[in-house]
Amino acid sequence: MTESNYDEIMKLLCDRLSDLTNADVLITPETNLINQLSIDSIKLLNLIMEIEDAFDISIPINALTDVQTVRELANLVHKIKTTSS
Amino acid sequence: MNLLEKLDAAAAARKALLPNGVGAFGIPIEEIFSATEARIGDRRVLLMGTNNYLGLTFSPECIRAAHEAIDKEGTGTTGSRMANGSYFGHRALEKEFADFYQCSSGIVFTTGYQANLGTISGLVGPGDTVLIDGDSHASIFDGCILSGANIIRFKHNDMADMEKRLRRLGDNIETTLIIAEGIYSMLGDQAPLADIVQLKNKYGGILLLDEAHSLGVLGKTGQGLVETTGLLNEVDFITGTFSKSLCSIGGFCVSNHPQLEQLRYVSHPYIFTASPSPATIASTRAALELLQKGSHLRDKLWSNCRQLYSQLQEVGYQLGPDPGPVIAAVVATPQQALLLWKQLLEHNIYVNLILPPAAPEGKSLVRCSVNAAHTTEEIRYVGDTFAKLYGAISTQT
Ligand SMILES: Cc1ncc(COP(=O)(O)O)c(C=O)c1O
């Protein structure tokens, strides 16, 4: 588990989320994906697919039920990435 | 929001989507006349939205078998297969399914839904993986949820996406179950089984195929997609239902893996439910015999399918990629779908209306199911009516 890896994940997530949402919403690790960013489920699924390709992983859909914030998503991606490589 | 308020919110969302949609779902059938006709309200309608693919719901052989079973064995078994619910008929039907698929074992479940729930949750558990098609039927998805396994979906029938996901599994492939369907119920298209098998052989994993809609419909003897592709021996587990071409209710799983038998001791959807009634088992056994001998029914079914598919395609309707017993017109909005559905009913034709989120990718579908008992004239009438309504539907916003 390397820090740079985690930071890389967090940066990619924040960049992609700010592209997807209103420019004046500040995205932090604590931002709630659904409540605060009001991303619809299709956009979220597309984002997940992009992340999967970027890190060459598959995110099980059942794991996403526990994800609310940007940090939780980053943690999940990091966990899958480190256990699969 | 309390529990009941949450339901109110869901009901309000449903009504907002379809303010005039009352009655479209769960329509009351007042009388059923035959495999193709019923009364809805005071209309005698042509049934174009059932899963009665071989048209056997009123077959004299099946009805006689059911009557005899009721007289001899009573109305219900009042118990689980694990306890007092394994009669001679249940065991005989299991053997007949196993023989039909040239497999060593077969298990009968109380519904097709439970066949998937019970097989999947018996095969995989927490820490294992299921790799499923994005358009999988709810019974497959719910089986995966019940199992506690990690659920990974590939894009519907997209082999590049499937391969990518198989590769990413790494060593987890050892504990991965891959699931596909013979014919997908929404658009009626078939799984690219040869490609799926090739990928399975390259990467590994265990393959389960649900032949719910393809049993009786595909293949010379009606085994399903495994028969038309000649890949019976490459599929590890086959599930299916009695509720479509076999015209009763129940489900099955067959396999050459002796481990299938262990499911009887671990699978809750098999154990904690009563076994199918004697009449159900008896009519299913009779129907399975008719199904195997029913190549004339399949010929008629397919000629009906091709006739309707080509007529709707010529008119301009957007359809699924393969002609087959499930023929779905994809329309742009839920309102267009409702209008088409209502107009068809005005013309005494009953079809299925499928709206988001039930249909894939936010689509709205008006879905016909063709069967072997429809006459050429009935199919032509349905095609002509769809043609007549095309203009009004495509300009409706
Ligand atoms: C693909 C598929 N699998 C399983 C089932 C469940 O079958 P049953 O109606 O016997 O519960 C269905 C029926 O809707 C189905 O379409």
XYZ file of N, CA, C and O in Angstrom, chain A residues 6 9-10 13-14 17 26-39 44 47-48 51 59 63-78:
164
model
N -2.556 5.906 -3.382
C -3.809 6.387 -2.816
C -4.077 7.822 -3.283
O -5.182 8.163 -3.682
N -5.274 7.926 -6.791
C -6.688 7.558 -6.893
C -7.569 8.741 -6.520
O -8.499 9.099 -7.236
N -7.227 9.368 -5.373
C -8.032 10.496 -4.891
C -8.032 11.640 -5.910
O -9.064 12.254 -6.181
N -10.211 10.777 -8.915
C -11.630 10.860 -8.548
C -12.097 12.312 -8.498
O -13.128 12.654 -9.065
N -11.321 13.159 -7.827
C -11.734 14.559 -7.679
C -11.783 15.243 -9.043
O -12.720 15.994 -9.330
N -14.823 13.964 -10.956
C -16.076 14.424 -10.346
C -16.305 15.895 -10.637
O -17.432 16.313 -10.883
N -17.228 22.563 -4.385
C -15.867 22.168 -4.007
C -15.866 20.691 -3.614
O -16.664 20.279 -2.780
N -14.995 19.929 -4.262
C -14.985 18.505 -3.962
C -13.861 18.164 -2.972
O -12.697 18.454 -3.220
N -14.269 17.604 -1.854
C -13.300 17.190 -0.838
C -13.503 15.693 -0.592
O -14.505 15.132 -1.028
N -12.578 15.074 0.153
C -12.772 13.649 0.440
C -14.079 13.364 1.168
O -14.614 12.266 1.069
N -14.611 14.347 1.889
C -15.841 14.088 2.647
C -17.113 14.360 1.834
O -18.224 14.164 2.319
N -16.966 14.863 0.618
C -18.158 15.170 -0.191
C -18.985 13.907 -0.401
O -18.445 12.856 -0.755
N -20.286 14.047 -0.192
C -21.192 12.913 -0.400
C -21.591 12.853 -1.881
O -22.097 13.819 -2.435
N -21.338 11.702 -2.492
C -21.510 11.573 -3.947
C -22.957 11.787 -4.372
O -23.234 12.414 -5.383
N -23.872 11.211 -3.620
C -25.268 11.248 -4.050
C -25.957 12.535 -3.572
O -26.497 13.288 -4.384
N -25.869 12.802 -2.256
C -26.603 13.958 -1.703
C -26.051 15.292 -2.175
O -26.790 16.166 -2.587
N -24.701 15.430 -2.108
C -24.142 16.750 -2.380
C -23.895 16.991 -3.860
O -24.001 18.102 -4.341
N -23.535 15.945 -4.584
C -23.197 16.154 -5.997
C -24.362 15.841 -6.911
O -24.311 16.107 -8.097
N -25.404 15.284 -6.342
C -26.578 14.818 -7.105
C -26.217 14.229 -8.478
O -26.715 14.638 -9.517
N -25.303 13.256 -8.441
C -24.955 12.549 -9.678
C -25.995 11.449 -9.875
O -26.293 10.712 -8.940
N -22.981 7.897 -12.499
C -22.143 7.241 -11.500
C -21.581 5.933 -12.075
O -20.389 5.639 -11.923
N -18.859 6.711 -14.408
C -17.660 7.106 -13.664
C -16.953 5.866 -13.127
O -15.721 5.746 -13.226
N -17.743 4.936 -12.590
C -17.154 3.708 -12.045
C -16.403 2.955 -13.153
O -15.281 2.494 -12.943
N -13.139 4.582 -13.825
C -12.177 4.300 -12.755
C -11.655 2.872 -12.894
O -10.461 2.609 -12.740
N -14.841 -3.292 -9.922
C -15.415 -2.975 -8.602
C -16.730 -3.739 -8.479
O -17.668 -3.478 -9.232
N -20.138 -4.012 -3.412
C -19.234 -3.223 -2.563
C -19.625 -1.752 -2.589
O -19.343 -0.994 -1.657
N -20.301 -1.335 -3.644
C -20.647 0.087 -3.778
C -21.762 0.515 -2.825
O -21.936 1.701 -2.573
N -22.503 -0.463 -2.289
C -23.612 -0.072 -1.412
C -23.114 0.631 -0.146
O -23.849 1.387 0.468
N -21.864 0.369 0.237
C -21.324 1.017 1.439
C -20.658 2.364 1.140
O -20.154 3.018 2.037
N -20.621 2.741 -0.116
C -19.879 3.943 -0.490
C -20.790 5.158 -0.543
O -21.784 5.168 -1.261
N -20.460 6.155 0.272
C -21.231 7.408 0.240
C -20.347 8.581 -0.175
O -20.760 9.423 -0.946
N -19.139 8.615 0.374
C -18.300 9.791 0.148
C -17.170 9.488 -0.836
O -16.881 8.327 -1.138
N -16.535 10.567 -1.288
C -15.394 10.430 -2.201
C -14.294 9.602 -1.524
O -13.689 8.727 -2.143
N -14.081 9.842 -0.225
C -13.030 9.099 0.481
C -13.349 7.597 0.524
O -12.469 6.764 0.304
N -14.610 7.279 0.756
C -14.985 5.856 0.811
C -14.775 5.184 -0.547
O -14.331 4.035 -0.623
N -15.050 5.925 -1.608
C -14.827 5.363 -2.945
C -13.329 5.171 -3.191
O -12.890 4.124 -3.699
N -12.551 6.163 -2.789
C -11.094 6.052 -2.966
C -10.551 4.871 -2.164
O -9.697 4.111 -2.655
N -11.054 4.715 -0.940
C -10.607 3.590 -0.100
C -10.921 2.249 -0.763
O -10.095 1.338 -0.767
N -12.131 2.156 -1.333
C -12.553 0.905 -1.976
C -11.635 0.599 -3.171
O -11.146 -0.527 -3.321
N -11.433 1.607 -4.016
C -10.575 1.400 -5.200
C -9.173 0.987 -4.751
O -8.573 0.048 -5.290
N -8.681 1.665 -3.716
C -7.333 1.369 -3.222
C -7.239 -0.056 -2.706
O -6.290 -0.788 -2.989
